[in-house]
Short mmCIF file of C-alpha atoms in Angstrom, two decimals:
data_model
loop_
_atom_site.label_atom_id
_atom_site.label_comp_id
_atom_site.label_asym_id
_atom_site.label_seq_id
_atom_site.Cartn_x
_atom_site.Cartn_y
_atom_site.Cartn_z
CA ARG P 1 42.93 46.02 31.96
CA VAL P 2 43.89 42.41 33.26
CA LEU P 3 41.64 43.01 36.22
CA ASN P 4 38.98 43.60 33.86
CA ARG P 5 39.16 40.21 32.90
CA GLU P 6 40.33 38.55 36.16
CA PRO P 7 39.00 40.56 38.66
CA THR P 8 39.89 37.88 41.33
CA ASN P 9 43.06 37.13 40.41
CA ASN P 10 45.27 37.53 43.36
CA SER P 11 48.85 37.57 41.64
CA LEU P 12 47.37 40.41 39.91
CA ARG P 13 45.89 42.10 43.12
CA PHE P 14 49.66 41.60 44.41
CA LEU P 15 51.26 43.40 41.63
CA LEU P 16 48.61 46.27 41.60
CA SER P 17 49.02 46.66 45.13
CA ASP P 18 52.88 46.81 44.75
CA ALA P 19 52.42 49.13 42.20
CA LEU P 20 50.22 51.59 44.66
CA LEU P 21 52.74 51.09 47.63
CA ARG P 22 55.46 52.49 45.24
CA SER P 23 52.92 55.50 44.10
CA GLU P 24 52.25 56.31 47.87
CA CYS P 25 48.74 55.22 47.35
CA ASN P 26 48.76 53.26 50.54
CA GLY P 27 45.22 53.22 51.58
CA LEU P 28 44.45 51.68 48.01
CA ALA P 29 47.23 49.03 48.71
CA ALA P 30 45.87 48.21 51.94
CA ASN P 31 42.56 47.58 50.90
CA LEU P 32 43.59 45.04 47.94
CA LEU P 33 46.22 43.13 50.46
CA THR P 34 43.24 42.99 53.10
CA LEU P 35 41.28 41.40 50.46
CA MET P 36 44.12 39.04 49.37
CA VAL P 37 44.92 37.97 53.04
CA GLN P 38 40.97 37.35 53.57
CA GLU P 39 41.23 34.90 51.08
CA GLU P 40 44.87 33.81 51.45
CA PRO P 41 45.31 33.60 55.37
CA ASN P 42 49.07 32.28 55.22
CA ASN P 43 50.06 34.59 52.01
CA ALA P 44 52.90 35.82 54.19
CA GLU P 45 54.25 38.14 51.31
CA ALA P 46 50.67 39.90 51.29
CA ILE P 47 50.79 40.13 54.94
CA CYS P 48 54.18 41.64 55.11
CA ASN P 49 53.16 44.29 52.44
CA LEU P 50 49.63 44.89 54.18
CA GLY P 51 52.20 46.00 57.09
CA VAL P 52 54.06 48.22 55.00
CA ALA P 53 51.04 49.91 54.10
CA TYR P 54 49.99 50.60 57.49
CA ARG P 55 53.38 51.56 58.46
CA LYS P 56 53.61 54.18 55.79
CA GLU P 57 50.30 55.74 57.21
CA ASN P 58 51.81 55.58 60.78
CA PHE P 59 49.49 52.75 61.91
CA TYR P 60 52.14 51.25 64.14
CA GLU P 61 50.36 48.63 65.92
CA PRO P 62 48.40 46.98 62.94
CA ALA P 63 51.93 47.19 61.00
CA LYS P 64 53.47 45.32 64.00
CA LYS P 65 50.93 42.43 63.99
CA CYS P 66 51.05 42.01 60.42
CA TRP P 67 54.71 41.48 60.59
CA GLU P 68 54.54 39.27 64.10
CA LYS P 69 52.18 37.12 61.50
CA CYS P 70 54.91 36.93 59.07
CA ILE P 71 57.44 35.52 61.60
CA ALA P 72 54.79 32.94 62.68
CA LEU P 73 54.17 32.02 59.46
CA LYS P 74 57.70 31.73 57.67
CA GLY P 75 60.06 32.42 60.76
CA ASP P 76 62.49 35.61 60.81
CA SER P 77 63.65 37.13 57.24
CA VAL P 78 65.78 40.05 56.68
CA GLU P 79 62.94 42.16 55.34
CA VAL P 80 60.60 41.67 58.32
CA CYS P 81 63.15 41.80 60.83
CA SER P 82 64.40 44.90 59.37
CA ASN P 83 60.75 46.43 59.02
CA MET P 84 60.37 45.74 62.79
CA ALA P 85 63.25 47.71 63.56
CA GLY P 86 62.56 50.47 61.40
CA LEU P 87 58.97 50.45 63.34
CA TYR P 88 61.02 50.70 66.75
CA ALA P 89 63.33 52.95 65.79
CA ASP P 90 60.54 55.83 64.58
CA SER P 91 58.95 55.25 67.83
CA GLY P 92 62.33 56.25 69.78
CA LYS P 93 63.07 52.83 71.15
CA PRO P 94 66.63 52.37 69.84
CA ASP P 95 67.38 49.21 71.87
CA GLU P 96 64.39 47.34 70.46
CA ALA P 97 65.35 48.40 67.08
CA LEU P 98 68.98 46.82 67.51
CA HIS P 99 67.21 43.69 68.70
CA TRP P 100 65.52 43.02 65.30
CA LEU P 101 68.54 44.53 63.37
CA ASP P 102 70.49 41.49 64.91
CA ARG P 103 67.99 39.05 64.01
CA SER P 104 67.89 40.59 60.30
CA LEU P 105 72.02 40.46 60.37
CA LYS P 106 71.74 36.94 61.60
CA ILE P 107 70.44 36.06 58.47
CA ASP P 108 72.34 38.14 56.07
CA PRO P 109 75.38 39.82 58.01
CA GLU P 110 76.33 41.85 54.78
CA ASN P 111 73.00 43.31 54.19
CA ILE P 112 73.63 47.23 53.51
CA GLU P 113 70.10 48.38 54.68
CA ALA P 114 70.46 46.71 58.14
CA ASN P 115 73.64 47.85 58.71
CA TRP P 116 72.93 51.16 58.14
CA GLN P 117 69.73 51.11 60.18
CA LYS P 118 72.05 49.55 63.14
CA SER P 119 74.54 52.38 62.52
CA LEU P 120 71.77 55.08 63.67
CA ALA P 121 70.26 52.83 66.09
CA LEU P 122 73.64 52.92 67.84
CA LEU P 123 74.29 56.43 67.49
CA THR P 124 70.90 56.83 69.27
CA THR P 125 71.65 54.86 72.32
CA GLY P 126 75.20 56.54 72.78
CA ASN P 127 77.56 53.97 71.45
CA PHE P 128 79.44 56.35 69.25
CA GLU P 129 82.67 54.07 68.78
CA GLU P 130 80.38 51.29 66.94
CA GLY P 131 77.85 53.33 65.79
CA TRP P 132 80.19 55.73 63.66
CA LYS P 133 82.09 52.89 62.36
CA ALA P 134 79.13 51.48 61.16
CA TYR P 135 77.80 54.63 59.71
CA GLU P 136 80.47 54.07 56.89
CA TRP P 137 77.56 51.19 55.37
CA ARG P 138 75.63 54.13 53.87
CA LEU P 139 78.55 54.51 51.19
CA LYS P 140 77.15 51.32 50.09
CA LEU P 141 73.41 52.45 49.47
CA PRO P 142 72.08 52.22 45.97
CA THR P 143 71.05 55.84 46.61
CA TRP P 144 74.25 57.05 47.36
CA ASP P 145 75.83 59.89 45.55
CA ILE P 146 79.59 58.68 44.68
CA ARG P 147 80.24 62.26 43.11
CA PRO P 148 80.91 60.09 39.87
CA ASN P 149 82.66 62.92 38.13
CA VAL P 150 85.04 64.02 40.96
CA LYS P 151 87.69 61.43 39.66
CA ALA P 152 89.67 60.50 42.67
CA PRO P 153 90.13 57.65 45.46
CA LEU P 154 88.28 57.94 48.84
CA TRP P 155 90.45 59.83 51.03
CA ASP P 156 92.54 57.67 53.79
CA GLY P 157 93.23 60.89 56.05
CA LEU P 158 96.81 60.76 55.32
CA ALA P 159 98.73 63.92 53.80
CA THR P 160 97.35 64.86 50.21
CA ASN P 161 97.63 67.73 47.70
CA HIS P 162 94.10 68.53 46.99
CA LEU P 163 91.18 67.04 48.61
CA TYR P 164 87.79 67.38 47.75
CA ILE P 165 85.34 67.25 50.83
CA HIS P 166 81.31 67.15 49.73
CA GLY P 167 78.06 67.50 51.66
CA GLU P 168 75.45 64.89 52.15
CA GLN P 169 71.94 64.30 53.53
CA GLY P 170 70.30 67.41 55.10
CA VAL P 171 71.55 70.94 55.67
CA GLY P 172 71.33 70.13 59.62
CA ASP P 173 73.91 67.14 58.82
CA GLU P 174 76.26 69.09 56.68
CA ILE P 175 76.33 72.03 59.44
CA MET P 176 76.95 69.27 62.20
CA PHE P 177 79.55 67.65 60.12
CA LEU P 178 81.28 71.02 59.47
CA SER P 179 82.68 71.08 62.89
CA LEU P 180 85.42 68.83 61.66
CA ILE P 181 86.57 70.70 58.87
CA ASP P 182 89.54 72.23 61.10
CA GLU P 183 90.76 68.60 61.74
CA ALA P 184 90.29 67.56 58.46
CA ILE P 185 92.30 69.96 56.51
CA GLN P 186 95.36 69.79 58.46
CA ASN P 187 97.13 67.33 56.31
CA CYS P 188 95.85 68.92 53.05
CA LYS P 189 97.71 71.57 50.64
CA HIS P 190 94.43 72.32 49.25
CA VAL P 191 90.72 71.84 50.08
CA THR P 192 87.66 72.12 47.65
CA LEU P 193 84.69 71.96 49.88
CA GLU P 194 81.09 71.07 48.12
CA VAL P 195 77.99 72.14 50.46
CA ASN P 196 74.21 73.00 50.34
CA ARG P 197 73.89 76.52 48.85
CA LYS P 198 72.19 77.33 52.22
CA VAL P 199 75.48 76.75 54.24
CA ALA P 200 77.64 78.06 51.35
CA ALA P 201 77.98 81.54 53.11
CA LEU P 202 78.87 80.46 56.61
CA ALA P 203 81.46 78.25 55.01
CA ARG P 204 83.09 80.77 53.21
CA LEU P 205 83.01 83.18 56.03
CA THR P 206 84.35 80.60 58.45
CA TRP P 207 86.88 79.09 55.94
CA PRO P 208 87.98 82.13 53.85
CA HIS P 209 91.36 80.41 52.66
CA ILE P 210 89.16 77.17 51.16
CA ASP P 211 87.47 76.73 48.07
CA VAL P 212 83.50 76.64 48.88
CA VAL P 213 81.40 75.11 45.93
CA THR P 214 77.56 74.67 45.72
CA ASP P 215 77.63 71.79 42.98
CA GLU P 216 79.39 68.93 42.11
CA THR P 217 82.95 70.59 40.64
CA VAL P 218 85.20 68.76 38.27
CA GLY P 219 88.96 69.35 39.01
CA ASP P 220 92.35 68.00 39.70
CA TYR P 221 91.93 66.23 42.84
CA SER P 222 94.15 63.95 44.72
CA ALA P 223 91.36 62.53 46.96
CA LYS P 224 87.57 62.86 48.02
CA ILE P 225 85.26 62.19 51.03
CA PRO P 226 81.90 63.09 51.93
CA LEU P 227 81.57 65.27 54.87
CA GLY P 228 79.99 62.58 57.34
CA SER P 229 83.20 60.54 56.98
#
């Protein structure tokens, strides 16, 4: 409605393009952002988001050119360097991804998303010692489910009375991490294991002596830990 009154207002175009990106209407967003960049060739924010629109539709080369232009205009930023890292990671080039993540972390060493991406790139290259250590950054992601109703501290690996282990991410990840259950439960008197319903039957068959549940379950737990940790 506001654009009806000011159809060439680039601030409004930018806000609308951002809403379109968040709604996965990436082609429409790219059209609006292209108009903006034609009128304001040095608008780094618009150029960055244009790269995001291209990347969302797997147009890697145009996305890369947009982000290179951003760096030429404004220098390195956490957002643009992380975007470049994600592009190379998805292209199967983890070493290039690590290069860009290090540039991102040079600006903000405590950036959660960049550290999380770096852990995945390290694991992809086979650097498991550093990769698994950095993998714990996922616990700080805003989307991380801390199982708030399970009132227990994060397990430190020492002997404990009743440990709550909960699954995370996809079914494949849960199955992979389940291979470590035997080692984890050696120091626990009792264990409750929460997994995806597709994995529950396998878990019950393998560990009949532990409680297997498929939803967050309230109980008297002395510690909790996500399966990937």
